mmCIF file of C-alpha atoms and ligand atoms in Angstrom:
data_model
loop_
_atom_site.group_PDB
_atom_site.id
_atom_site.type_symbol
_atom_site.label_atom_id
_atom_site.label_comp_id
_atom_site.label_asym_id
_atom_site.label_seq_id
_atom_site.Cartn_x
_atom_site.Cartn_y
_atom_site.Cartn_z
ATOM 1 C CA UNK A 1 0.000 0.000 0.000
ATOM 2 C CA UNK A 2 1.202 3.523 -0.678
ATOM 3 C CA UNK A 3 1.010 6.264 1.907
ATOM 4 C CA UNK A 4 -2.328 7.304 0.416
ATOM 5 C CA UNK A 5 -4.667 8.643 3.147
ATOM 6 C CA UNK A 6 -7.835 7.105 1.672
ATOM 7 C CA UNK A 7 -6.300 3.648 1.477
ATOM 8 C CA UNK A 8 -4.867 3.989 4.954
ATOM 9 C CA UNK A 9 -8.171 4.996 6.539
ATOM 10 C CA UNK A 10 -10.121 2.271 4.745
ATOM 11 C CA UNK A 11 -7.579 -0.441 5.480
ATOM 12 C CA UNK A 12 -9.006 -0.355 9.003
ATOM 13 C CA UNK A 13 -11.841 -2.875 8.673
ATOM 14 C CA UNK A 14 -15.456 -2.561 9.749
ATOM 15 C CA UNK A 15 -16.188 -5.379 12.220
ATOM 16 C CA UNK A 16 -17.613 -8.257 10.132
ATOM 17 C CA UNK A 17 -19.666 -9.574 13.068
ATOM 18 C CA UNK A 18 -21.490 -6.437 14.219
ATOM 19 C CA UNK A 19 -20.714 -3.687 11.706
ATOM 20 C CA UNK A 20 -18.945 -1.659 14.410
ATOM 21 C CA UNK A 21 -17.039 1.126 12.650
ATOM 22 C CA UNK A 22 -14.335 1.135 15.303
ATOM 23 C CA UNK A 23 -12.344 -2.081 15.715
ATOM 24 C CA UNK A 24 -13.662 -4.002 18.771
ATOM 25 C CA UNK A 25 -11.319 -4.699 21.679
ATOM 26 C CA UNK A 26 -11.317 -8.463 22.202
ATOM 27 C CA UNK A 27 -10.355 -8.454 25.868
ATOM 28 C CA UNK A 28 -10.107 -12.205 26.366
ATOM 29 C CA UNK A 29 -7.360 -14.632 27.260
ATOM 30 C CA UNK A 30 -8.816 -17.639 25.486
ATOM 31 C CA UNK A 31 -11.321 -18.747 22.838
ATOM 32 C CA UNK A 32 -13.884 -21.541 23.131
ATOM 33 C CA UNK A 33 -13.254 -24.472 20.791
ATOM 34 C CA UNK A 34 -15.881 -26.717 19.193
ATOM 35 C CA UNK A 35 -13.569 -29.718 19.475
ATOM 36 C CA UNK A 36 -9.851 -29.916 20.253
ATOM 37 C CA UNK A 37 -8.121 -27.869 17.551
ATOM 38 C CA UNK A 38 -11.429 -26.857 15.902
ATOM 39 C CA UNK A 39 -11.878 -23.125 16.441
ATOM 40 C CA UNK A 40 -12.657 -19.837 14.686
ATOM 41 C CA UNK A 41 -9.004 -19.060 13.974
ATOM 42 C CA UNK A 42 -8.000 -18.236 17.539
ATOM 43 C CA UNK A 43 -7.195 -20.484 20.492
ATOM 44 C CA UNK A 44 -5.123 -18.601 23.075
ATOM 45 C CA UNK A 45 -4.567 -14.833 23.158
ATOM 46 C CA UNK A 46 -0.757 -14.924 23.379
ATOM 47 C CA UNK A 47 -0.747 -16.784 20.083
ATOM 48 C CA UNK A 48 -3.346 -14.563 18.413
ATOM 49 C CA UNK A 49 -5.995 -11.971 19.206
ATOM 50 C CA UNK A 50 -8.407 -10.394 16.686
ATOM 51 C CA UNK A 51 -7.732 -6.791 17.781
ATOM 52 C CA UNK A 52 -3.989 -7.356 17.611
ATOM 53 C CA UNK A 53 -4.411 -9.099 14.249
ATOM 54 C CA UNK A 54 -6.024 -5.956 12.797
ATOM 55 C CA UNK A 55 -3.155 -3.777 14.061
ATOM 56 C CA UNK A 56 -0.634 -6.252 12.629
ATOM 57 C CA UNK A 57 -2.385 -6.340 9.290
ATOM 58 C CA UNK A 58 -2.560 -2.539 8.987
ATOM 59 C CA UNK A 59 1.117 -2.032 9.768
ATOM 60 C CA UNK A 60 2.084 -4.781 7.298
ATOM 61 C CA UNK A 61 0.100 -3.003 4.563
ATOM 62 C CA UNK A 62 1.514 0.402 5.484
ATOM 63 C CA UNK A 63 5.052 -0.906 5.222
ATOM 64 C CA UNK A 64 4.367 -2.902 2.046
ATOM 65 C CA UNK A 65 5.282 -6.106 3.844
ATOM 66 C CA UNK A 66 3.799 -9.583 4.036
ATOM 67 C CA UNK A 67 3.582 -9.926 7.823
ATOM 68 C CA UNK A 68 3.199 -7.578 10.771
ATOM 69 C CA UNK A 69 3.940 -8.797 14.288
ATOM 70 C CA UNK A 70 3.025 -6.706 17.346
ATOM 71 C CA UNK A 71 5.024 -6.546 20.569
ATOM 72 C CA UNK A 72 4.687 -4.983 23.988
ATOM 73 C CA UNK A 73 7.393 -2.397 23.190
ATOM 74 C CA UNK A 74 9.748 -1.299 20.443
ATOM 75 C CA UNK A 75 12.578 -3.000 22.295
ATOM 76 C CA UNK A 76 10.652 -6.271 22.439
ATOM 77 C CA UNK A 77 10.300 -5.993 18.647
ATOM 78 C CA UNK A 78 14.061 -5.421 18.285
ATOM 79 C CA UNK A 79 14.690 -8.342 20.654
ATOM 80 C CA UNK A 80 12.581 -10.651 18.477
ATOM 81 C CA UNK A 81 14.687 -9.808 15.409
ATOM 82 C CA UNK A 82 17.944 -10.524 17.246
ATOM 83 C CA UNK A 83 16.537 -13.916 18.277
ATOM 84 C CA UNK A 84 16.771 -14.917 14.603
ATOM 85 C CA UNK A 85 20.554 -15.061 15.129
ATOM 86 C CA UNK A 86 22.802 -17.739 16.612
ATOM 87 C CA UNK A 87 25.964 -17.734 18.721
ATOM 88 C CA UNK A 88 28.908 -16.772 16.514
ATOM 89 C CA UNK A 89 26.853 -14.429 14.310
ATOM 90 C CA UNK A 90 27.725 -10.761 13.979
ATOM 91 C CA UNK A 91 25.491 -7.703 13.739
ATOM 92 C CA UNK A 92 26.767 -4.741 11.783
ATOM 93 C CA UNK A 93 24.976 -1.755 13.291
ATOM 94 C CA UNK A 94 24.767 1.979 12.742
ATOM 95 C CA UNK A 95 27.050 3.755 15.227
ATOM 96 C CA UNK A 96 24.500 6.401 16.252
ATOM 97 C CA UNK A 97 22.084 3.718 17.426
ATOM 98 C CA UNK A 98 19.194 4.182 19.865
ATOM 99 C CA UNK A 99 20.646 3.722 23.382
ATOM 100 C CA UNK A 100 18.219 0.948 24.315
ATOM 101 C CA UNK A 101 19.189 -1.106 21.255
ATOM 102 C CA UNK A 102 22.861 -0.612 22.157
ATOM 103 C CA UNK A 103 22.161 -1.828 25.708
ATOM 104 C CA UNK A 104 20.269 -4.886 24.439
ATOM 105 C CA UNK A 105 22.937 -5.844 21.893
ATOM 106 C CA UNK A 106 25.846 -5.258 24.287
ATOM 107 C CA UNK A 107 24.597 -6.335 27.681
ATOM 108 C CA UNK A 108 22.227 -9.149 26.752
ATOM 109 C CA UNK A 109 23.252 -10.648 23.425
ATOM 110 C CA UNK A 110 27.046 -10.397 23.572
ATOM 111 C CA UNK A 111 27.033 -12.865 26.467
ATOM 112 C CA UNK A 112 25.220 -15.339 24.208
ATOM 113 C CA UNK A 113 28.063 -15.082 21.683
ATOM 114 C CA UNK A 114 26.545 -12.557 19.256
ATOM 115 C CA UNK A 115 29.009 -9.795 18.416
ATOM 116 C CA UNK A 116 28.249 -6.274 17.222
ATOM 117 C CA UNK A 117 30.344 -4.049 15.003
ATOM 118 C CA UNK A 118 29.262 -0.383 15.017
ATOM 119 C CA UNK A 119 30.036 1.569 11.867
ATOM 120 C CA UNK A 120 29.102 4.903 10.348
ATOM 121 C CA UNK A 121 26.516 3.669 7.844
ATOM 122 C CA UNK A 122 25.896 7.130 6.344
ATOM 123 C CA UNK A 123 28.423 6.149 3.707
ATOM 124 C CA UNK A 124 27.399 2.777 2.214
ATOM 125 C CA UNK A 125 31.063 2.056 1.400
ATOM 126 C CA UNK A 126 31.765 1.768 5.133
ATOM 127 C CA UNK A 127 29.149 -0.993 5.285
ATOM 128 C CA UNK A 128 30.678 -2.730 2.281
ATOM 129 C CA UNK A 129 34.115 -2.621 3.955
ATOM 130 C CA UNK A 130 32.869 -3.813 7.362
ATOM 131 C CA UNK A 131 30.824 -6.866 6.288
ATOM 132 C CA UNK A 132 32.497 -10.155 7.166
ATOM 133 C CA UNK A 133 31.431 -13.767 6.558
ATOM 134 C CA UNK A 134 30.101 -13.720 10.149
ATOM 135 C CA UNK A 135 27.773 -10.770 9.499
ATOM 136 C CA UNK A 136 24.214 -12.095 9.469
ATOM 137 C CA UNK A 137 22.303 -8.889 10.151
ATOM 138 C CA UNK A 138 22.808 -5.265 9.163
ATOM 139 C CA UNK A 139 20.960 -2.886 11.481
ATOM 140 C CA UNK A 140 20.274 0.703 10.556
ATOM 141 C CA UNK A 141 18.094 3.520 11.759
ATOM 142 C CA UNK A 142 17.468 6.274 9.253
ATOM 143 C CA UNK A 143 17.062 8.982 10.414
ATOM 144 C CA UNK A 144 19.023 8.048 13.534
ATOM 145 C CA UNK A 145 18.188 8.928 17.092
ATOM 146 C CA UNK A 146 19.277 11.621 17.984
ATOM 147 C CA UNK A 147 21.643 13.054 15.350
ATOM 148 C CA UNK A 148 19.322 12.456 12.376
ATOM 149 C CA UNK A 149 21.951 10.702 10.287
ATOM 150 C CA UNK A 150 20.668 9.348 7.000
ATOM 151 C CA UNK A 151 21.781 6.066 5.443
ATOM 152 C CA UNK A 152 21.050 4.957 1.893
ATOM 153 C CA UNK A 153 18.600 2.067 2.371
ATOM 154 C CA UNK A 154 18.672 0.838 -1.243
ATOM 155 C CA UNK A 155 22.488 0.836 -1.422
ATOM 156 C CA UNK A 156 22.850 -0.996 1.897
ATOM 157 C CA UNK A 157 20.127 -3.485 0.886
ATOM 158 C CA UNK A 158 22.224 -4.400 -2.175
ATOM 159 C CA UNK A 159 25.262 -5.006 0.053
ATOM 160 C CA UNK A 160 23.145 -7.145 2.395
ATOM 161 C CA UNK A 161 21.798 -9.244 -0.491
ATOM 162 C CA UNK A 162 25.247 -9.720 -2.016
ATOM 163 C CA UNK A 163 26.531 -10.964 1.347
ATOM 164 C CA UNK A 164 23.471 -13.085 2.169
ATOM 165 C CA UNK A 165 22.641 -11.215 5.325
ATOM 166 C CA UNK A 166 19.438 -9.580 6.449
ATOM 167 C CA UNK A 167 18.864 -5.834 6.493
ATOM 168 C CA UNK A 168 16.643 -4.505 9.265
ATOM 169 C CA UNK A 169 15.639 -0.828 9.305
ATOM 170 C CA UNK A 170 14.336 0.835 12.451
ATOM 171 C CA UNK A 171 11.744 3.086 10.785
ATOM 172 C CA UNK A 172 10.506 4.704 13.998
ATOM 173 C CA UNK A 173 11.589 8.253 13.146
ATOM 174 C CA UNK A 174 10.255 8.379 9.578
ATOM 175 C CA UNK A 175 7.161 6.198 9.968
ATOM 176 C CA UNK A 176 5.685 4.454 6.923
ATOM 177 C CA UNK A 177 3.883 7.684 6.050
ATOM 178 C CA UNK A 178 7.259 9.024 4.852
ATOM 179 C CA UNK A 179 9.462 6.024 4.108
ATOM 180 C CA UNK A 180 8.948 2.369 3.268
ATOM 181 C CA UNK A 181 12.251 0.509 3.658
ATOM 182 C CA UNK A 182 10.880 -2.856 2.473
ATOM 183 C CA UNK A 183 10.104 -1.278 -0.908
ATOM 184 C CA UNK A 184 13.731 -0.134 -1.027
ATOM 185 C CA UNK A 185 15.052 -3.669 -0.475
ATOM 186 C CA UNK A 186 15.167 -4.153 3.309
ATOM 187 C CA UNK A 187 14.083 -7.529 4.728
ATOM 188 C CA UNK A 188 12.665 -6.310 8.020
ATOM 189 C CA UNK A 189 11.374 -3.102 9.529
ATOM 190 C CA UNK A 190 10.971 -2.445 13.228
ATOM 191 C CA UNK A 191 8.986 0.269 14.957
ATOM 192 C CA UNK A 192 8.659 1.729 18.341
ATOM 193 C CA UNK A 193 4.918 2.304 17.853
ATOM 194 C CA UNK A 194 5.141 4.220 21.107
ATOM 195 C CA UNK A 195 6.152 7.139 18.867
ATOM 196 C CA UNK A 196 4.454 8.255 15.619
ATOM 197 C CA UNK A 197 2.262 5.203 14.992
ATOM 198 C CA UNK A 198 0.526 5.616 18.357
ATOM 199 C CA UNK A 199 1.072 9.340 18.092
ATOM 200 C CA UNK A 200 -0.481 10.493 21.365
ATOM 201 C CA UNK A 201 2.150 9.583 24.002
ATOM 202 C CA UNK A 202 -0.288 7.187 25.647
ATOM 203 C CA UNK A 203 1.111 3.684 25.048
ATOM 204 C CA UNK A 204 4.222 1.534 24.668
ATOM 205 C CA UNK A 205 4.211 -0.763 21.637
ATOM 206 C CA UNK A 206 6.442 -2.226 18.945
ATOM 207 C CA UNK A 207 6.159 -3.926 15.562
ATOM 208 C CA UNK A 208 8.248 -6.005 13.245
ATOM 209 C CA UNK A 209 7.231 -6.145 9.587
ATOM 210 C CA UNK A 210 8.836 -8.574 7.169
ATOM 211 C CA UNK A 211 8.976 -8.482 3.404
ATOM 212 C CA UNK A 212 8.727 -12.259 3.040
ATOM 213 C CA UNK A 213 6.129 -14.471 4.677
ATOM 214 C CA UNK A 214 8.690 -17.126 5.604
ATOM 215 C CA UNK A 215 10.648 -14.644 7.691
ATOM 216 C CA UNK A 216 7.376 -13.326 9.117
ATOM 217 C CA UNK A 217 6.487 -16.841 10.260
ATOM 218 C CA UNK A 218 9.824 -17.100 12.084
ATOM 219 C CA UNK A 219 9.170 -13.816 13.932
ATOM 220 C CA UNK A 220 5.620 -14.967 14.725
ATOM 221 C CA UNK A 221 7.065 -18.128 16.211
ATOM 222 C CA UNK A 222 9.398 -16.015 18.372
ATOM 223 C CA UNK A 223 6.472 -13.750 19.370
ATOM 224 C CA UNK A 224 4.512 -16.742 20.627
ATOM 225 C CA UNK A 225 7.501 -18.593 22.086
ATOM 226 C CA UNK A 226 8.918 -15.601 23.975
ATOM 227 C CA UNK A 227 5.528 -14.051 24.681
ATOM 228 C CA UNK A 228 6.203 -10.278 24.572
ATOM 229 C CA UNK A 229 2.863 -9.567 22.864
ATOM 230 C CA UNK A 230 0.888 -6.331 22.545
ATOM 231 C CA UNK A 231 -2.330 -6.219 24.604
ATOM 232 C CA UNK A 232 -5.749 -5.864 22.922
ATOM 233 C CA UNK A 233 -6.301 -2.381 24.356
ATOM 234 C CA UNK A 234 -2.879 -1.120 23.280
ATOM 235 C CA UNK A 235 -3.428 -2.686 19.846
ATOM 236 C CA UNK A 236 -6.635 -0.680 19.643
ATOM 237 C CA UNK A 237 -4.821 2.525 20.640
ATOM 238 C CA UNK A 238 -2.280 1.960 17.867
ATOM 239 C CA UNK A 239 -5.075 1.401 15.341
ATOM 240 C CA UNK A 240 -6.745 4.619 16.414
ATOM 241 C CA UNK A 241 -3.431 6.481 16.207
ATOM 242 C CA UNK A 242 -2.764 5.182 12.702
ATOM 243 C CA UNK A 243 -6.095 6.625 11.499
ATOM 244 C CA UNK A 244 -4.545 10.094 11.661
ATOM 245 C CA UNK A 245 -0.949 9.143 10.869
ATOM 246 C CA UNK A 246 -0.735 10.915 7.504
ATOM 247 C CA UNK A 247 -2.333 14.098 8.749
ATOM 248 C CA UNK A 248 -0.167 14.271 11.852
ATOM 249 C CA UNK A 249 3.064 13.513 10.025
ATOM 250 C CA UNK A 250 2.404 16.237 7.448
ATOM 251 C CA UNK A 251 2.064 18.823 10.210
ATOM 252 C CA UNK A 252 5.023 17.459 12.207
ATOM 253 C CA UNK A 253 7.182 17.884 9.075
ATOM 254 C CA UNK A 254 5.965 21.431 8.399
ATOM 255 C CA UNK A 255 6.523 22.539 12.001
ATOM 256 C CA UNK A 256 9.918 20.827 12.276
ATOM 257 C CA UNK A 257 11.212 22.480 9.107
ATOM 258 C CA UNK A 258 10.316 25.934 10.480
ATOM 259 C CA UNK A 259 11.900 25.126 13.854
ATOM 260 C CA UNK A 260 15.098 23.793 12.212
ATOM 261 C CA UNK A 261 15.439 26.901 10.060
ATOM 262 C CA UNK A 262 14.882 29.127 13.102
ATOM 263 C CA UNK A 263 17.632 27.284 14.999
ATOM 264 C CA UNK A 264 20.152 27.790 12.179
ATOM 265 C CA UNK A 265 19.760 31.563 12.643
ATOM 266 C CA UNK A 266 20.136 31.604 16.435
ATOM 267 C CA UNK A 267 23.496 32.890 17.766
ATOM 268 C CA UNK A 268 23.554 30.448 20.728
ATOM 269 C CA UNK A 269 23.277 27.404 18.438
ATOM 270 C CA UNK A 270 26.300 25.596 17.074
ATOM 271 C CA UNK A 271 25.023 22.747 14.863
ATOM 272 C CA UNK A 272 21.498 21.893 13.724
ATOM 273 C CA UNK A 273 20.647 18.341 12.706
ATOM 274 C CA UNK A 274 17.610 18.014 10.440
ATOM 275 C CA UNK A 275 17.556 16.113 7.127
ATOM 276 C CA UNK A 276 15.251 18.774 5.643
ATOM 277 C CA UNK A 277 18.046 21.370 5.778
ATOM 278 C CA UNK A 278 19.819 21.685 2.424
ATOM 279 C CA UNK A 279 23.238 21.540 4.099
ATOM 280 C CA UNK A 280 22.484 18.216 5.865
ATOM 281 C CA UNK A 281 25.215 15.919 4.592
ATOM 282 C CA UNK A 282 22.748 13.353 3.209
ATOM 283 C CA UNK A 283 19.888 15.711 2.325
ATOM 284 C CA UNK A 284 19.815 14.315 -1.235
ATOM 285 C CA UNK A 285 19.497 10.700 -0.058
ATOM 286 C CA UNK A 286 16.760 11.681 2.399
ATOM 287 C CA UNK A 287 14.873 13.500 -0.384
ATOM 288 C CA UNK A 288 15.148 10.454 -2.620
ATOM 289 C CA UNK A 289 14.092 7.755 -0.172
ATOM 290 C CA UNK A 290 11.467 9.560 1.898
ATOM 291 C CA UNK A 291 8.615 11.918 1.104
ATOM 292 C CA UNK A 292 9.342 14.222 4.075
ATOM 293 C CA UNK A 293 11.913 14.800 6.789
ATOM 294 C CA UNK A 294 9.994 14.069 9.978
ATOM 295 C CA UNK A 295 9.333 15.867 13.221
ATOM 296 C CA UNK A 296 12.633 15.468 15.101
ATOM 297 C CA UNK A 297 15.249 18.203 15.178
ATOM 298 C CA UNK A 298 18.463 18.136 17.236
ATOM 299 C CA UNK A 299 20.977 20.869 17.906
ATOM 300 C CA UNK A 300 24.070 21.648 19.927
ATOM 301 C CA UNK A 301 24.934 24.818 21.792
ATOM 302 C CA UNK A 302 28.027 26.967 21.334
ATOM 303 C CA UNK A 303 28.355 26.605 25.101
ATOM 304 C CA UNK A 304 28.852 22.852 24.703
ATOM 305 C CA UNK A 305 28.274 21.782 28.309
ATOM 306 C CA UNK A 306 25.725 19.604 30.060
ATOM 307 C CA UNK A 307 25.091 22.575 32.322
ATOM 308 C CA UNK A 308 24.012 24.823 29.424
ATOM 309 C CA UNK A 309 21.854 22.048 27.942
ATOM 310 C CA UNK A 310 20.220 21.512 31.351
ATOM 311 C CA UNK A 311 19.476 25.254 31.600
ATOM 312 C CA UNK A 312 17.823 25.078 28.178
ATOM 313 C CA UNK A 313 15.736 21.949 28.670
ATOM 314 C CA UNK A 314 14.406 23.142 32.014
ATOM 315 C CA UNK A 315 13.317 26.546 30.666
ATOM 316 C CA UNK A 316 10.726 25.721 28.013
ATOM 317 C CA UNK A 317 6.989 25.878 28.571
ATOM 318 C CA UNK A 318 5.436 24.018 25.627
ATOM 319 C CA UNK A 319 8.317 21.638 24.930
ATOM 320 C CA UNK A 320 7.978 19.321 27.929
ATOM 321 C CA UNK A 321 11.125 17.650 29.256
ATOM 322 C CA UNK A 322 10.492 13.944 28.760
ATOM 323 C CA UNK A 323 11.861 10.789 27.199
ATOM 324 C CA UNK A 324 10.049 9.683 24.036
ATOM 325 C CA UNK A 325 8.929 11.525 20.933
ATOM 326 C CA UNK A 326 6.389 11.489 18.138
ATOM 327 C CA UNK A 327 3.329 12.661 20.040
ATOM 328 C CA UNK A 328 0.915 15.548 19.584
ATOM 329 C CA UNK A 329 2.567 17.561 22.360
ATOM 330 C CA UNK A 330 6.109 18.829 21.774
ATOM 331 C CA UNK A 331 8.806 17.202 23.885
ATOM 332 C CA UNK A 332 12.488 17.787 24.352
ATOM 333 C CA UNK A 333 15.244 15.769 25.914
ATOM 334 C CA UNK A 334 18.928 15.853 26.711
ATOM 335 C CA UNK A 335 20.238 12.544 25.299
ATOM 336 C CA UNK A 336 23.570 12.622 27.194
ATOM 337 C CA UNK A 337 21.697 12.457 30.507
ATOM 338 C CA UNK A 338 18.555 10.662 29.343
ATOM 339 C CA UNK A 339 17.971 8.385 26.312
ATOM 340 C CA UNK A 340 21.680 7.791 25.596
ATOM 341 C CA UNK A 341 23.130 7.614 29.079
ATOM 342 C CA UNK A 342 23.617 3.847 28.723
ATOM 343 C CA UNK A 343 26.236 4.514 26.004
ATOM 344 C CA UNK A 344 29.755 5.216 27.351
ATOM 345 C CA UNK A 345 30.577 8.966 27.020
ATOM 346 C CA UNK A 346 33.449 8.440 24.552
ATOM 347 C CA UNK A 347 31.353 6.242 22.248
ATOM 348 C CA UNK A 348 28.433 8.642 22.532
ATOM 349 C CA UNK A 349 30.551 11.676 21.638
ATOM 350 C CA UNK A 350 32.278 9.823 18.790
ATOM 351 C CA UNK A 351 28.813 9.184 17.309
ATOM 352 C CA UNK A 352 28.108 12.942 17.431
ATOM 353 C CA UNK A 353 26.007 13.067 20.597
ATOM 354 C CA UNK A 354 27.746 16.063 22.171
ATOM 355 C CA UNK A 355 27.317 17.094 25.810
ATOM 356 C CA UNK A 356 25.033 19.987 24.848
ATOM 357 C CA UNK A 357 22.980 18.149 22.228
ATOM 358 C CA UNK A 358 19.258 18.723 22.684
ATOM 359 C CA UNK A 359 16.633 16.680 20.835
ATOM 360 C CA UNK A 360 13.291 18.238 20.005
ATOM 361 C CA UNK A 361 10.179 16.275 19.128
ATOM 362 C CA UNK A 362 8.254 18.992 17.358
ATOM 363 C CA UNK A 363 4.563 18.564 18.046
ATOM 364 C CA UNK A 364 1.380 19.868 16.541
ATOM 365 C CA UNK A 365 1.058 23.199 18.354
ATOM 366 C CA UNK A 366 1.106 26.509 16.451
ATOM 367 C CA UNK A 367 4.661 26.775 15.206
ATOM 368 C CA UNK A 368 4.941 30.471 16.156
ATOM 369 C CA UNK A 369 4.266 29.498 19.796
ATOM 370 C CA UNK A 370 6.974 26.835 19.601
ATOM 371 C CA UNK A 371 9.524 29.296 18.207
ATOM 372 C CA UNK A 372 8.641 31.789 20.957
ATOM 373 C CA UNK A 373 9.113 29.039 23.562
ATOM 374 C CA UNK A 374 12.573 28.112 22.250
ATOM 375 C CA UNK A 375 13.599 31.739 21.966
ATOM 376 C CA UNK A 376 12.800 32.318 25.648
ATOM 377 C CA UNK A 377 14.758 29.212 26.689
ATOM 378 C CA UNK A 378 17.830 30.516 24.843
ATOM 379 C CA UNK A 379 17.763 33.548 27.181
ATOM 380 C CA UNK A 380 18.345 31.172 30.131
ATOM 381 C CA UNK A 381 21.410 29.750 28.389
ATOM 382 C CA UNK A 382 22.697 33.271 27.698
ATOM 383 C CA UNK A 383 22.161 34.200 31.371
ATOM 384 C CA UNK A 384 24.108 31.113 32.498
ATOM 385 C CA UNK A 385 26.968 31.708 30.022
ATOM 386 C CA UNK A 386 27.263 35.344 31.139
ATOM 387 C CA UNK A 387 27.186 34.342 34.830
ATOM 388 C CA UNK A 388 29.992 31.817 34.256
ATOM 389 C CA UNK A 389 32.068 34.443 32.421
ATOM 390 C CA UNK A 390 31.634 36.892 35.338
ATOM 391 C CA UNK A 391 32.649 34.222 37.872
ATOM 392 C CA UNK A 392 35.791 33.374 35.842
ATOM 393 C CA UNK A 393 36.751 37.038 35.402
HETATM 394 C C1 LIG B 1 14.533 4.634 17.206
HETATM 395 C C2 LIG B 1 13.964 3.877 18.354
HETATM 396 N N1 LIG B 1 13.840 2.545 18.262
HETATM 397 C C3 LIG B 1 13.343 1.807 19.271
HETATM 398 C C4 LIG B 1 12.965 2.394 20.464
HETATM 399 C C5 LIG B 1 12.444 1.525 21.592
HETATM 400 O O1 LIG B 1 11.067 1.610 21.655
HETATM 401 P P1 LIG B 1 10.203 1.388 23.005
HETATM 402 O O2 LIG B 1 10.546 2.525 23.912
HETATM 403 O O3 LIG B 1 8.807 1.414 22.498
HETATM 404 O O4 LIG B 1 10.605 0.088 23.571
HETATM 405 C C6 LIG B 1 13.059 3.767 20.592
HETATM 406 C C7 LIG B 1 12.636 4.416 21.861
HETATM 407 O O5 LIG B 1 12.906 5.579 22.094
HETATM 408 C C8 LIG B 1 13.571 4.538 19.519
HETATM 409 O O6 LIG B 1 13.708 5.865 19.602
#
């Protein structure tokens, strides 16, 4: 399915049993059978649930995949993909990876004999050079969290195919409304549906979508065997969020572009990271592989200290200081002390996550109010910088 709004809205089925326009929440743990093994397609709700099945079907269509599999969190979805691997296998992963994925790979899977090689995937040649016969999975996020690095999905998919390894794209930041990695050659997509798919900061959820049914069946097996499923109510919340996905994403992109351009003009700002800016190093690739640049903007301060970043993130009114992103309300966070604190400081800085880096999740408020909010917060940074200068003098 394309990211056509009509198709998206009407891919959410009317209930065949009652005609209910909204998908019913099947809040049940089990299903009555006529005889052992004779049932209406469901037996036990870990294995399958009709509300979850609708959510899984919609996300599979949105991503142009064969199979969608829903999990209790984005990390549970990532975990299910890694369970495809065996001891001795290697993951080649983007260096600016989400901190939780780094923690999972390093602190859980390395002890089971799975190794990880982090490389800068923004240049596909680096991926080509780093693949070894042990590499079984290439893992990219594009855009990355939080420095909005862009990797060329189609080019990396070719490298994966040539080396008989799987390519998995974490599509959380773009969402399928902007980018469909499976169409560009990836084998798997994962989502933290906690973010744009849910869209209202009111649930934790994750999805895996596979291009091929055979791979989808393997992930389904893992979903049932490991059991980290999405509940019926949270499945319903995701479905309801997806109804407005296209509309929300359009406005997130418009607001984020204005915010990013404002930041480039501000004297307190050092670098601005947003793929929609013409001077973003991979702006051309982003323009080619996605139909918009998303709602996340990051920036660093000229006063590159955690202290200055803390002054900034505690001074805004509309941008609330919180982990997470992708909701209606604008959020901001300081990755060095929050989302990325599980990554050692040297590794974090080497991947571009500076001490003062601030990540904005630009919401759906009036953009002029958001600019005014940021402008005021910059005054707090200026006050702190001036105070420090006076103390030193
Ligand atoms: C890019 C990305 N992937 C995965 C996750 C993990 O998702 P969850 O928090 O739903 O487990 C996050 C969470 O912030 C994320 O930003």
